[in-house]
Short mmCIF file of C-alpha atoms in Angstrom, two decimals:
data_model
loop_
_atom_site.label_atom_id
_atom_site.label_comp_id
_atom_site.label_asym_id
_atom_site.label_seq_id
_atom_site.Cartn_x
_atom_site.Cartn_y
_atom_site.Cartn_z
CA MET T 1 0.01 0.04 -0.01
CA SER T 2 1.33 3.46 -0.93
CA GLN T 3 1.71 6.23 1.61
CA THR T 4 -1.08 8.13 -0.09
CA ASP T 5 -3.47 5.21 0.03
CA ALA T 6 -2.59 4.60 3.68
CA VAL T 7 -3.52 8.13 4.47
CA LEU T 8 -6.86 7.79 2.54
CA ASP T 9 -7.77 4.50 4.09
CA GLN T 10 -7.56 5.85 7.63
CA GLU T 11 -10.92 6.88 9.17
CA PRO T 12 -11.03 10.49 9.86
CA LYS T 13 -11.12 11.10 13.68
CA THR T 14 -10.29 14.79 14.22
CA ARG T 15 -12.21 18.06 13.47
CA ARG T 16 -9.45 18.81 10.90
CA GLU T 17 -10.47 15.72 9.07
CA ARG T 18 -14.16 16.58 8.82
CA GLY T 19 -15.32 16.67 5.30
CA LYS T 20 -12.30 14.69 4.03
CA ARG T 21 -12.50 12.22 1.16
CA ARG T 22 -14.32 9.07 2.08
CA ASP T 23 -15.02 7.53 -1.30
CA PRO T 24 -12.26 4.91 -1.82
CA ALA T 25 -12.64 5.30 -5.57
CA ALA T 26 -11.94 9.07 -5.34
CA ARG T 27 -8.12 8.86 -5.25
CA PRO T 28 -5.80 11.81 -5.43
CA LEU T 29 -4.47 12.88 -8.89
CA GLY T 30 -0.77 12.86 -9.28
CA VAL T 31 1.73 13.64 -6.53
CA PRO T 32 0.94 16.22 -3.93
CA TYR T 33 4.08 18.20 -4.85
CA ILE T 34 7.46 17.59 -6.64
CA VAL T 35 10.72 16.73 -4.99
CA ARG T 36 13.30 18.05 -7.50
CA ASN T 37 15.98 15.59 -8.46
CA ILE T 38 18.05 17.99 -10.53
CA PRO T 39 20.30 20.70 -9.18
CA THR T 40 19.58 24.44 -9.19
CA TYR T 41 21.36 26.60 -11.68
CA ASP T 42 23.75 28.92 -9.80
CA ILE T 43 25.18 31.54 -12.16
CA LEU T 44 26.95 34.08 -9.86
CA SER T 45 30.08 33.84 -7.87
CA GLU T 46 30.35 34.44 -4.17
CA GLU T 47 31.89 37.80 -4.84
CA SER T 48 29.11 38.97 -7.02
CA LEU T 49 26.34 37.81 -4.55
CA LEU T 50 28.11 39.59 -1.82
CA ARG T 51 28.15 42.81 -3.88
CA ILE T 52 24.43 42.56 -4.51
CA GLU T 53 23.67 41.90 -0.79
CA ALA T 54 25.90 44.84 0.18
CA THR T 55 24.04 47.16 -2.20
CA GLY T 56 20.79 45.94 -0.73
CA GLU T 57 22.03 46.69 2.76
CA ARG T 58 23.11 50.20 1.61
CA ILE T 59 19.63 50.83 0.20
CA LEU T 60 18.10 49.78 3.47
CA ALA T 61 20.57 51.85 5.60
CA GLU T 62 20.98 54.94 3.34
CA ILE T 63 17.76 55.27 1.41
CA GLY T 64 15.35 53.33 3.55
CA ILE T 65 11.77 52.19 2.96
CA GLU T 66 8.57 54.02 3.54
CA PHE T 67 5.81 52.33 5.60
CA ARG T 68 2.57 54.17 4.95
CA ASP T 69 -0.71 54.02 6.81
CA ASP T 70 0.37 51.47 9.39
CA GLN T 71 1.35 52.93 12.69
CA GLU T 72 1.69 49.60 14.42
CA ALA T 73 4.29 48.47 11.77
CA LEU T 74 6.28 51.63 12.56
CA ASP T 75 5.99 50.93 16.26
CA LEU T 76 7.24 47.33 15.57
CA TRP T 77 10.32 48.77 13.73
CA ARG T 78 10.99 51.39 16.36
CA LYS T 79 10.88 48.75 19.10
CA ALA T 80 13.27 46.50 17.02
CA GLY T 81 15.80 49.32 16.83
CA ALA T 82 15.24 50.66 13.34
CA LYS T 83 15.59 54.40 12.72
CA ILE T 84 12.26 56.16 12.01
CA ASP T 85 11.98 59.61 10.23
CA GLY T 86 8.32 60.27 9.57
CA LEU T 87 7.25 57.28 7.40
CA ARG T 88 10.68 56.37 6.28
CA VAL T 89 12.53 53.59 8.08
CA THR T 90 16.22 52.77 7.80
CA PHE T 91 18.01 49.71 9.01
CA ASP T 92 21.48 49.09 10.26
CA PRO T 93 23.41 46.44 8.11
CA GLY T 94 22.69 42.90 9.26
CA MET T 95 19.59 43.95 11.33
CA LEU T 96 16.94 42.40 9.01
CA LEU T 97 19.10 39.35 8.40
CA GLU T 98 19.10 38.59 12.18
CA ILE T 99 15.29 39.17 12.36
CA VAL T 100 14.43 36.74 9.56
CA SER T 101 16.51 33.99 11.01
CA THR T 102 13.58 32.92 13.09
CA ALA T 103 11.50 32.05 9.93
CA PRO T 104 11.39 28.43 9.05
CA ALA T 105 13.35 27.14 6.03
CA THR T 106 10.57 24.83 5.10
CA PHE T 107 6.97 24.31 6.18
CA THR T 108 3.91 22.35 5.50
CA GLN T 109 0.75 23.95 4.14
CA HIS T 110 -2.05 21.69 5.10
CA ALA T 111 -4.85 20.93 2.67
CA ARG T 112 -8.41 19.90 3.45
CA ASN T 113 -7.35 16.43 2.21
CA PRO T 114 -4.13 15.49 4.16
CA ALA T 115 -2.98 13.45 1.18
CA ARG T 116 -2.63 16.81 -0.65
CA ASN T 117 -0.57 18.69 1.92
CA VAL T 118 2.26 20.57 0.26
CA GLU T 119 5.80 20.97 1.57
CA ILE T 120 7.16 24.42 0.73
CA GLY T 121 10.86 24.92 0.82
CA GLY T 122 14.13 22.86 0.41
CA ARG T 123 13.93 20.72 -2.82
CA ASN T 124 10.16 20.83 -3.09
CA VAL T 125 8.32 22.36 -5.97
CA VAL T 126 4.62 23.39 -5.86
CA PHE T 127 2.70 24.51 -9.11
CA SER T 128 -0.17 26.95 -8.48
CA PRO T 129 -2.49 28.70 -11.03
CA ALA T 130 -2.02 32.32 -12.18
CA TYR T 131 -3.37 35.03 -9.95
CA GLY T 132 -5.16 38.40 -10.17
CA SER T 133 -6.51 38.80 -13.68
CA PRO T 134 -9.62 40.94 -14.08
CA PHE T 135 -10.40 39.50 -17.45
CA VAL T 136 -10.93 35.95 -18.75
CA MET T 137 -10.98 34.65 -22.31
CA ASP T 138 -11.65 31.65 -24.39
CA LEU T 139 -11.94 30.90 -28.06
CA ASP T 140 -15.84 30.91 -27.93
CA ARG T 141 -16.61 34.17 -26.23
CA GLY T 142 -13.29 36.11 -26.40
CA ARG T 143 -12.11 38.45 -23.77
CA ARG T 144 -14.55 39.62 -21.00
CA TYR T 145 -14.59 40.46 -17.32
CA GLY T 146 -14.27 37.55 -14.91
CA THR T 147 -17.25 36.23 -12.95
CA ILE T 148 -17.64 33.87 -9.96
CA GLU T 149 -18.56 31.16 -12.41
CA ASP T 150 -15.26 31.65 -14.21
CA PHE T 151 -13.48 31.66 -10.82
CA ARG T 152 -15.08 28.33 -9.93
CA ASN T 153 -14.37 26.83 -13.26
CA PHE T 154 -10.70 27.49 -12.94
CA ILE T 155 -10.68 25.92 -9.45
CA LYS T 156 -12.37 22.88 -10.91
CA LEU T 157 -9.87 22.65 -13.79
CA ALA T 158 -6.96 22.98 -11.35
CA TYR T 159 -8.48 20.38 -9.12
CA SER T 160 -8.87 17.99 -12.05
CA SER T 161 -5.34 18.19 -13.15
CA PRO T 162 -2.66 15.79 -11.90
CA TRP T 163 0.07 18.43 -12.65
CA LEU T 164 -0.95 21.19 -10.39
CA HIS T 165 -0.58 20.88 -6.68
CA HIS T 166 -2.35 24.00 -5.26
CA SER T 167 -5.78 25.63 -5.73
CA GLY T 168 -4.29 29.09 -5.93
CA GLY T 169 -5.79 32.32 -4.85
CA THR T 170 -7.49 35.03 -6.93
CA ILE T 171 -7.43 33.03 -10.13
CA CYS T 172 -9.51 35.71 -11.70
CA GLU T 173 -11.39 38.68 -10.27
CA PRO T 174 -15.16 37.82 -10.06
CA VAL T 175 -16.22 41.39 -10.87
CA ASP T 176 -19.88 40.45 -10.77
CA LEU T 177 -19.58 40.39 -6.87
CA PRO T 178 -19.13 43.42 -4.60
CA VAL T 179 -15.45 44.31 -4.03
CA ASN T 180 -15.99 44.32 -0.21
CA LYS T 181 -17.57 40.79 -0.19
CA ARG T 182 -16.18 38.84 -3.06
CA HIS T 183 -13.36 37.48 -1.02
CA LEU T 184 -15.91 35.39 0.97
CA ASP T 185 -17.18 33.67 -2.19
CA MET T 186 -13.61 33.14 -3.43
CA VAL T 187 -12.37 31.43 -0.25
CA TYR T 188 -15.60 29.37 -0.09
CA SER T 189 -15.11 28.29 -3.67
CA HIS T 190 -11.60 27.05 -2.88
CA LEU T 191 -12.89 25.10 0.10
CA LYS T 192 -15.96 23.75 -1.74
CA TYR T 193 -14.64 22.81 -5.19
CA SER T 194 -11.21 21.63 -4.18
CA ASP T 195 -9.54 19.89 -1.31
CA ARG T 196 -6.03 21.18 -2.13
CA ALA T 197 -4.18 23.97 -0.35
CA PHE T 198 -5.27 27.51 -1.27
CA MET T 199 -4.69 31.25 -0.78
CA GLY T 200 -6.83 33.89 0.93
CA SER T 201 -7.53 37.62 0.50
CA VAL T 202 -5.09 40.45 1.09
CA THR T 203 -7.01 43.50 -0.22
CA ALA T 204 -7.81 44.57 3.43
CA GLU T 205 -6.84 43.46 6.85
CA SER T 206 -10.40 42.54 7.62
CA ARG T 207 -10.55 40.44 4.49
CA ALA T 208 -7.40 38.66 5.38
CA GLU T 209 -8.75 37.91 8.88
CA GLU T 210 -12.05 36.72 7.50
CA SER T 211 -10.22 34.38 5.06
CA ILE T 212 -8.32 32.94 8.00
CA ASP T 213 -11.62 32.62 10.01
CA MET T 214 -13.17 30.63 7.25
CA ALA T 215 -10.01 28.31 7.31
CA ARG T 216 -10.55 27.88 10.99
CA ILE T 217 -14.11 26.61 10.48
CA VAL T 218 -12.75 23.90 8.29
CA PHE T 219 -9.57 22.94 10.18
CA GLY T 220 -10.35 24.02 13.72
CA ARG T 221 -8.93 26.99 15.57
CA ASP T 222 -6.26 25.10 17.53
CA PHE T 223 -4.95 23.38 14.44
CA VAL T 224 -4.68 26.61 12.53
CA ASP T 225 -2.82 28.33 15.30
CA ALA T 226 -0.18 25.55 15.18
CA ASN T 227 -0.14 24.90 11.48
CA CYS T 228 -0.27 26.73 8.14
CA VAL T 229 -3.42 26.17 6.20
CA ILE T 230 -3.64 29.38 4.10
CA LEU T 231 -1.25 31.70 2.25
CA GLY T 232 -1.57 35.42 1.57
CA ASN T 233 0.33 36.92 -1.42
CA VAL T 234 1.30 40.54 -0.60
CA ASN T 235 3.09 43.05 -2.96
CA VAL T 236 5.56 45.83 -2.31
CA ASN T 237 4.60 49.14 -3.84
CA SER T 238 7.94 49.50 -5.58
CA PRO T 239 10.08 51.44 -5.41
CA LEU T 240 10.70 51.24 -1.68
CA VAL T 241 7.25 51.66 -0.38
CA TRP T 242 5.27 49.30 1.76
CA ASP T 243 1.60 50.54 2.03
CA GLY T 244 -0.67 49.92 4.90
CA THR T 245 -3.08 47.64 3.02
CA MET T 246 -0.35 45.12 2.45
CA THR T 247 1.50 45.41 5.71
CA LYS T 248 -1.70 44.98 7.70
CA ALA T 249 -2.60 41.90 5.59
CA LEU T 250 0.83 40.39 5.90
CA ARG T 251 0.75 40.98 9.76
CA ALA T 252 -2.72 39.41 9.90
CA TYR T 253 -1.46 36.29 8.35
CA ALA T 254 1.71 36.18 10.42
CA ARG T 255 -0.24 36.92 13.62
CA ALA T 256 -2.39 33.77 12.95
CA ASN T 257 0.73 31.69 12.13
CA GLN T 258 -0.12 31.62 8.47
CA ALA T 259 2.27 32.25 5.65
CA ALA T 260 2.63 35.54 3.79
CA VAL T 261 4.29 35.45 0.40
CA ILE T 262 6.30 38.77 0.07
CA VAL T 263 6.66 39.90 -3.50
CA PRO T 264 8.06 43.02 -5.08
CA PHE T 265 6.76 43.59 -8.59
CA ILE T 266 9.55 45.58 -10.46
CA LEU T 267 9.23 46.54 -14.07
CA GLY T 268 12.91 47.44 -14.94
CA GLY T 269 12.98 51.15 -15.94
CA ALA T 270 9.74 52.00 -14.13
CA MET T 271 9.72 50.68 -10.55
CA GLY T 272 13.36 49.80 -10.55
CA PRO T 273 16.62 50.17 -12.44
CA VAL T 274 16.95 48.86 -16.01
CA THR T 275 19.92 46.80 -14.99
CA ASN T 276 19.37 43.38 -13.50
CA ALA T 277 21.87 43.61 -10.63
CA GLY T 278 20.31 46.97 -9.33
CA ALA T 279 16.81 45.65 -9.64
CA ILE T 280 17.68 42.49 -7.84
CA ALA T 281 19.36 44.43 -5.03
CA GLN T 282 16.31 46.62 -4.73
CA ALA T 283 14.01 43.50 -4.61
CA TRP T 284 16.19 41.95 -2.04
CA ALA T 285 15.88 44.95 0.23
CA GLU T 286 12.17 45.30 -0.26
CA THR T 287 11.40 41.60 0.20
CA LEU T 288 13.68 41.24 3.18
CA ALA T 289 11.94 44.09 4.96
CA GLY T 290 8.53 42.47 4.39
CA CYS T 291 9.71 39.08 5.56
CA ALA T 292 11.30 40.55 8.65
CA LEU T 293 7.99 42.39 9.49
CA THR T 294 6.25 38.99 9.61
CA GLN T 295 8.76 37.87 12.24
CA LEU T 296 8.30 41.02 14.36
CA GLU T 297 4.61 40.26 14.41
CA ARG T 298 5.10 36.62 15.26
CA PRO T 299 8.60 35.03 15.43
CA GLY T 300 8.64 31.70 13.75
CA ALA T 301 5.69 32.41 11.43
CA PRO T 302 6.22 30.87 7.96
CA VAL T 303 7.01 33.25 5.16
CA ILE T 304 7.94 32.95 1.53
CA PHE T 305 10.63 35.08 -0.01
CA GLY T 306 9.08 36.25 -3.29
CA ASN T 307 10.16 37.98 -6.46
CA PHE T 308 8.52 39.21 -9.62
CA LEU T 309 11.21 40.70 -12.05
CA SER T 310 9.94 41.90 -15.34
CA SER T 311 11.19 44.16 -18.23
CA MET T 312 9.46 46.80 -20.29
CA SER T 313 9.58 48.19 -23.67
CA LEU T 314 11.67 51.35 -23.44
CA ARG T 315 10.24 52.55 -26.69
CA SER T 316 6.59 52.47 -25.50
CA GLY T 317 6.64 52.04 -21.78
CA SER T 318 4.54 48.80 -21.99
CA PRO T 319 5.40 45.98 -19.63
CA THR T 320 7.02 42.90 -21.35
CA PHE T 321 6.85 39.33 -19.99
CA GLY T 322 8.72 36.18 -20.76
CA THR T 323 11.87 38.05 -21.79
CA PRO T 324 15.39 36.75 -21.14
CA GLU T 325 16.74 39.36 -18.73
CA PRO T 326 14.20 38.73 -15.92
CA ALA T 327 14.65 34.88 -16.61
CA ILE T 328 18.31 34.90 -16.03
CA GLY T 329 17.80 37.36 -13.18
CA SER T 330 15.57 34.77 -11.52
CA MET T 331 18.65 32.55 -11.17
CA VAL T 332 20.37 35.08 -9.04
CA VAL T 333 17.23 35.57 -6.83
CA GLY T 334 17.25 31.88 -6.24
CA GLN T 335 20.83 31.93 -5.04
CA LEU T 336 20.06 34.85 -2.66
CA ALA T 337 16.99 33.16 -1.22
CA ARG T 338 18.97 29.98 -0.45
CA ARG T 339 21.55 32.07 1.36
CA LEU T 340 18.73 33.43 3.48
CA LYS T 341 17.40 29.90 4.07
CA LEU T 342 13.82 30.96 3.11
CA PRO T 343 11.39 29.29 0.77
CA LEU T 344 11.21 30.97 -2.54
CA ARG T 345 8.47 32.05 -4.85
CA CYS T 346 9.90 33.28 -8.12
CA ALA T 347 9.04 33.58 -11.89
CA GLY T 348 6.14 31.61 -13.44
CA ASN T 349 4.48 31.05 -16.77
CA PHE T 350 4.43 34.67 -17.96
CA SER T 351 3.35 35.97 -21.35
CA ASN T 352 2.32 39.25 -23.01
CA SER T 353 0.50 37.49 -25.87
CA LYS T 354 -3.18 38.19 -26.33
CA LEU T 355 -3.93 34.76 -27.66
CA PRO T 356 -2.89 31.22 -26.59
CA ASP T 357 -0.48 31.02 -29.45
CA ALA T 358 3.24 30.46 -30.28
CA GLN T 359 4.24 33.76 -28.57
CA ALA T 360 2.36 32.72 -25.39
CA MET T 361 4.12 29.42 -25.16
CA GLN T 362 7.58 30.79 -26.18
CA GLU T 363 7.39 33.50 -23.43
CA GLY T 364 5.83 31.08 -20.98
CA VAL T 365 8.53 28.44 -21.48
CA MET T 366 11.32 31.08 -21.04
CA SER T 367 9.98 32.28 -17.71
CA MET T 368 8.71 28.88 -16.45
CA MET T 369 12.07 27.28 -17.05
CA SER T 370 13.72 30.06 -15.04
CA ALA T 371 11.45 29.26 -12.17
CA VAL T 372 12.36 25.59 -12.33
CA HIS T 373 16.19 26.27 -12.57
CA CYS T 374 16.31 29.06 -10.09
CA GLY T 375 14.90 26.70 -7.34
CA ALA T 376 11.53 28.23 -6.77
CA ASN T 377 9.53 26.29 -4.25
CA PHE T 378 6.10 27.86 -4.76
CA ILE T 379 5.50 28.76 -8.43
CA LEU T 380 2.46 30.99 -8.58
CA HIS T 381 1.33 31.82 -12.20
CA SER T 382 1.98 28.20 -13.36
CA ALA T 383 -1.06 28.11 -15.64
CA GLY T 384 -3.37 30.52 -17.50
CA PHE T 385 -1.38 33.72 -17.61
CA LEU T 386 -1.94 35.83 -20.79
CA ASP T 387 -2.13 39.55 -21.80
CA GLY T 388 0.49 40.64 -19.20
CA LEU T 389 -1.58 39.11 -16.38
CA LEU T 390 -4.68 41.06 -17.41
CA SER T 391 -6.43 37.96 -18.77
CA MET T 392 -6.87 34.30 -17.70
CA SER T 393 -7.25 32.05 -20.59
CA TYR T 394 -9.14 28.81 -20.53
CA GLU T 395 -7.09 27.35 -23.39
CA LYS T 396 -3.79 28.53 -22.12
CA PHE T 397 -4.62 27.11 -18.68
CA VAL T 398 -4.91 23.73 -20.22
CA MET T 399 -1.88 24.16 -22.38
CA ASP T 400 0.14 25.29 -19.37
CA MET T 401 -1.08 22.40 -17.12
CA ASP T 402 0.17 20.02 -19.90
CA PHE T 403 3.48 21.80 -19.78
CA CYS T 404 3.63 21.37 -16.07
CA GLY T 405 3.16 17.68 -16.63
CA ALA T 406 6.31 17.70 -18.82
CA LEU T 407 8.06 19.48 -15.92
CA HIS T 408 7.23 16.76 -13.52
CA SER T 409 9.23 14.44 -15.66
CA TYR T 410 12.07 17.01 -16.26
CA LEU T 411 12.48 17.63 -12.51
CA LYS T 412 12.82 13.83 -11.85
CA GLY T 413 16.15 13.99 -13.59
CA VAL T 414 17.90 10.71 -14.85
CA GLU T 415 17.54 7.60 -12.77
CA VAL T 416 20.48 5.23 -12.91
CA ASP T 417 19.74 1.71 -11.68
CA ASP T 418 19.68 -1.79 -13.07
CA ASN T 419 16.20 -1.28 -14.72
CA ALA T 420 17.21 2.12 -16.18
CA LEU T 421 20.52 0.85 -17.56
CA ALA T 422 18.54 -1.86 -19.35
CA MET T 423 21.29 -4.49 -19.78
CA ASP T 424 18.68 -7.29 -20.04
CA ALA T 425 17.13 -5.39 -22.97
CA PHE T 426 20.40 -5.31 -24.82
CA GLN T 427 20.88 -9.06 -24.14
CA GLU T 428 17.45 -9.80 -25.43
CA VAL T 429 17.46 -7.57 -28.55
CA GLY T 430 21.01 -7.90 -29.68
CA PRO T 431 22.42 -6.14 -32.81
CA GLY T 432 20.20 -4.95 -35.71
CA SER T 433 16.77 -5.61 -34.10
CA HIS T 434 14.50 -3.26 -32.27
CA PHE T 435 13.32 -2.76 -28.61
CA LEU T 436 9.64 -2.32 -29.20
CA GLY T 437 8.53 -5.77 -28.23
CA SER T 438 11.27 -6.43 -25.65
CA GLY T 439 10.51 -7.50 -22.14
CA HIS T 440 12.07 -4.33 -20.83
CA THR T 441 9.95 -2.15 -23.00
CA LEU T 442 6.76 -3.96 -21.95
CA ARG T 443 7.71 -3.63 -18.25
CA ASN T 444 8.30 0.16 -18.67
CA TYR T 445 6.09 1.43 -21.42
CA GLN T 446 3.42 2.83 -19.12
CA THR T 447 5.77 5.05 -17.19
CA ALA T 448 8.78 5.59 -19.45
CA PHE T 449 7.68 8.80 -21.00
CA TRP T 450 5.43 11.68 -20.05
CA ASP T 451 2.27 11.61 -22.27
CA THR T 452 0.76 14.87 -23.39
CA GLU T 453 -3.03 15.69 -23.30
CA VAL T 454 -3.04 18.31 -25.97
CA SER T 455 -0.19 17.97 -28.35
CA ASP T 456 -0.55 16.09 -31.56
CA ASN T 457 2.10 13.56 -32.34
CA GLU T 458 0.40 11.73 -35.15
CA PRO T 459 1.60 11.70 -38.81
CA PHE T 460 0.42 14.60 -40.93
CA GLU T 461 -2.14 12.52 -42.82
CA LYS T 462 -3.86 11.34 -39.63
CA TRP T 463 -3.75 14.76 -38.12
CA SER T 464 -5.31 16.21 -41.22
CA GLU T 465 -7.89 13.52 -41.99
CA GLU T 466 -8.97 12.41 -38.60
CA GLY T 467 -7.98 15.33 -36.35
CA GLY T 468 -9.48 18.04 -38.51
CA SER T 469 -6.06 19.85 -38.86
CA THR T 470 -6.57 21.48 -35.49
CA ASP T 471 -4.02 23.56 -33.56
CA MET T 472 -3.21 23.16 -29.90
CA ALA T 473 -5.47 26.03 -28.75
CA THR T 474 -8.45 24.34 -30.50
CA ARG T 475 -7.65 21.02 -28.96
CA ALA T 476 -7.30 22.75 -25.51
CA ASN T 477 -10.73 24.34 -25.96
CA LYS T 478 -12.27 20.93 -26.26
CA ARG T 479 -10.29 19.60 -23.40
CA TRP T 480 -11.28 22.24 -20.87
CA LYS T 481 -14.97 21.76 -21.68
CA ARG T 482 -14.59 17.96 -21.34
CA MET T 483 -12.76 18.39 -17.92
CA LEU T 484 -15.57 20.62 -16.59
CA ASP T 485 -18.16 18.07 -17.79
CA GLU T 486 -16.40 15.26 -15.99
CA TYR T 487 -15.45 17.29 -12.84
CA GLN T 488 -16.61 15.70 -9.47
CA ALA T 489 -16.34 17.82 -6.44
CA PRO T 490 -14.55 16.45 -3.33
CA PRO T 491 -16.97 15.74 -0.48
CA LEU T 492 -17.31 18.50 2.14
CA ASP T 493 -18.86 17.75 5.53
CA GLU T 494 -22.45 19.21 5.48
CA ALA T 495 -22.03 20.73 8.95
CA VAL T 496 -18.83 22.42 7.93
CA ASP T 497 -20.50 23.66 4.64
CA GLU T 498 -23.51 25.09 6.64
CA GLU T 499 -21.07 26.87 9.05
CA LEU T 500 -19.17 28.37 6.19
CA LEU T 501 -22.35 29.61 4.50
CA ASP T 502 -23.67 31.10 7.69
CA PHE T 503 -20.35 32.83 8.41
CA MET T 504 -20.54 34.35 4.87
CA ALA T 505 -24.19 35.37 5.19
CA ARG T 506 -23.51 37.15 8.44
CA LYS T 507 -20.47 39.01 7.16
CA LYS T 508 -22.41 40.07 3.96
CA ALA T 509 -25.31 41.31 6.02
CA ASP T 510 -23.13 43.48 8.28
CA THR T 511 -22.25 45.98 5.55
CA ALA T 512 -23.66 47.43 2.40
CA ASP T 513 -22.26 46.28 -1.00
CA ALA T 514 -19.26 48.39 -2.16
CA TRP T 515 -17.97 48.41 -5.77
CA HIS T 516 -14.64 50.14 -5.26
#
């Protein structure tokens, strides 16, 4: 019996296990996360890394970072020994490094189904859907504002894939729901339509707290206080500004012992220097300050060192994604995160294309491979990202999930044992024959190669006559529809479901709808 089957065959006995999978036929899809079996790609020397870190320390000490609209954050910094001048905070060299030393190098994010817990940090890799798009698109209806139905559809697609490991967060903005209440429906949808780990709201401190409260309903308050069950993705307002909305949200997650993902979003030439080394030094300083703030709020709280480097067209000022400079810069960010002994979120499947086309996949592969080789542990934006993150594409989502499947095999590396060396196959086949019918091939054919769901590998004539001469996007369109038709929701305990719905109803009744 496998470890996963053993977990599933245990009878749930605790509140945390209420609503878990009880149907023995409903087995987990794929592995809960990847353990990389290939090395990271370290491109800079020790001397160069030290120079970037020293520049980051100078930025923190000589320029400083503004913390706006969060007096409690300023009070925490003052108590920790930082220098405060109005809203600007400066830090002595080494101060933030000492503070973040209390953060764990790895941690478990628990899922509603324990067999789908993810380990974040170390050699572990977790693929999560793209995040934050206001628009969605598909080949049938084109580009349009996202709705809660779209949001739920993407959760269902992610849940149905063996190649993703995480339910994600704001997969798309459900703009048909009030701004001040939509987070409730989003968190509920993650809990209802998936049993994987997920992310909560960060758009206000109260919304972060309510996201965590909903997780407490499912997992139990005591369990949540001792374990991470929800992530919050917070962004620096680069350059060198942390606004109160984000710092209050990250402190809410840390206060509850939940993980904040700390991410500067730097467009080179706009929110940071055009040169890679300068932008990386800036990002290091901004991220380190956010990570340290979580530890001032609650030492030992899990936190993820994040980074989002991007370039821009210096002719037009438009952001560009999937370009080589941020991709190679991600390698450096990975080295720096490992020196800090913090889990890393970096890069993803980025594209500026407006269609799920060759540009989309070219740019996506460029940036996604940088995430794989830089050692990222939590890869947000693994599937669906189009239009510079303004749009979530149903077809690109399916195409990207397929590529994630290929990366599962890529990250396994090359196994070298008696079976892999295949000496028995050479002895059976001999010179001048073929291996297709050999015993070794028959023993290994089901697992030897990753098998695509959307690529077409047939001869031209069969592709043309039987396949209708379709391209990948057209095949992906058919696949996402079939996946939604075949989707089956994981069971959720009725009492838990009712408690969640009652919590949502009370919170929605407390305030009037707001659309901004």
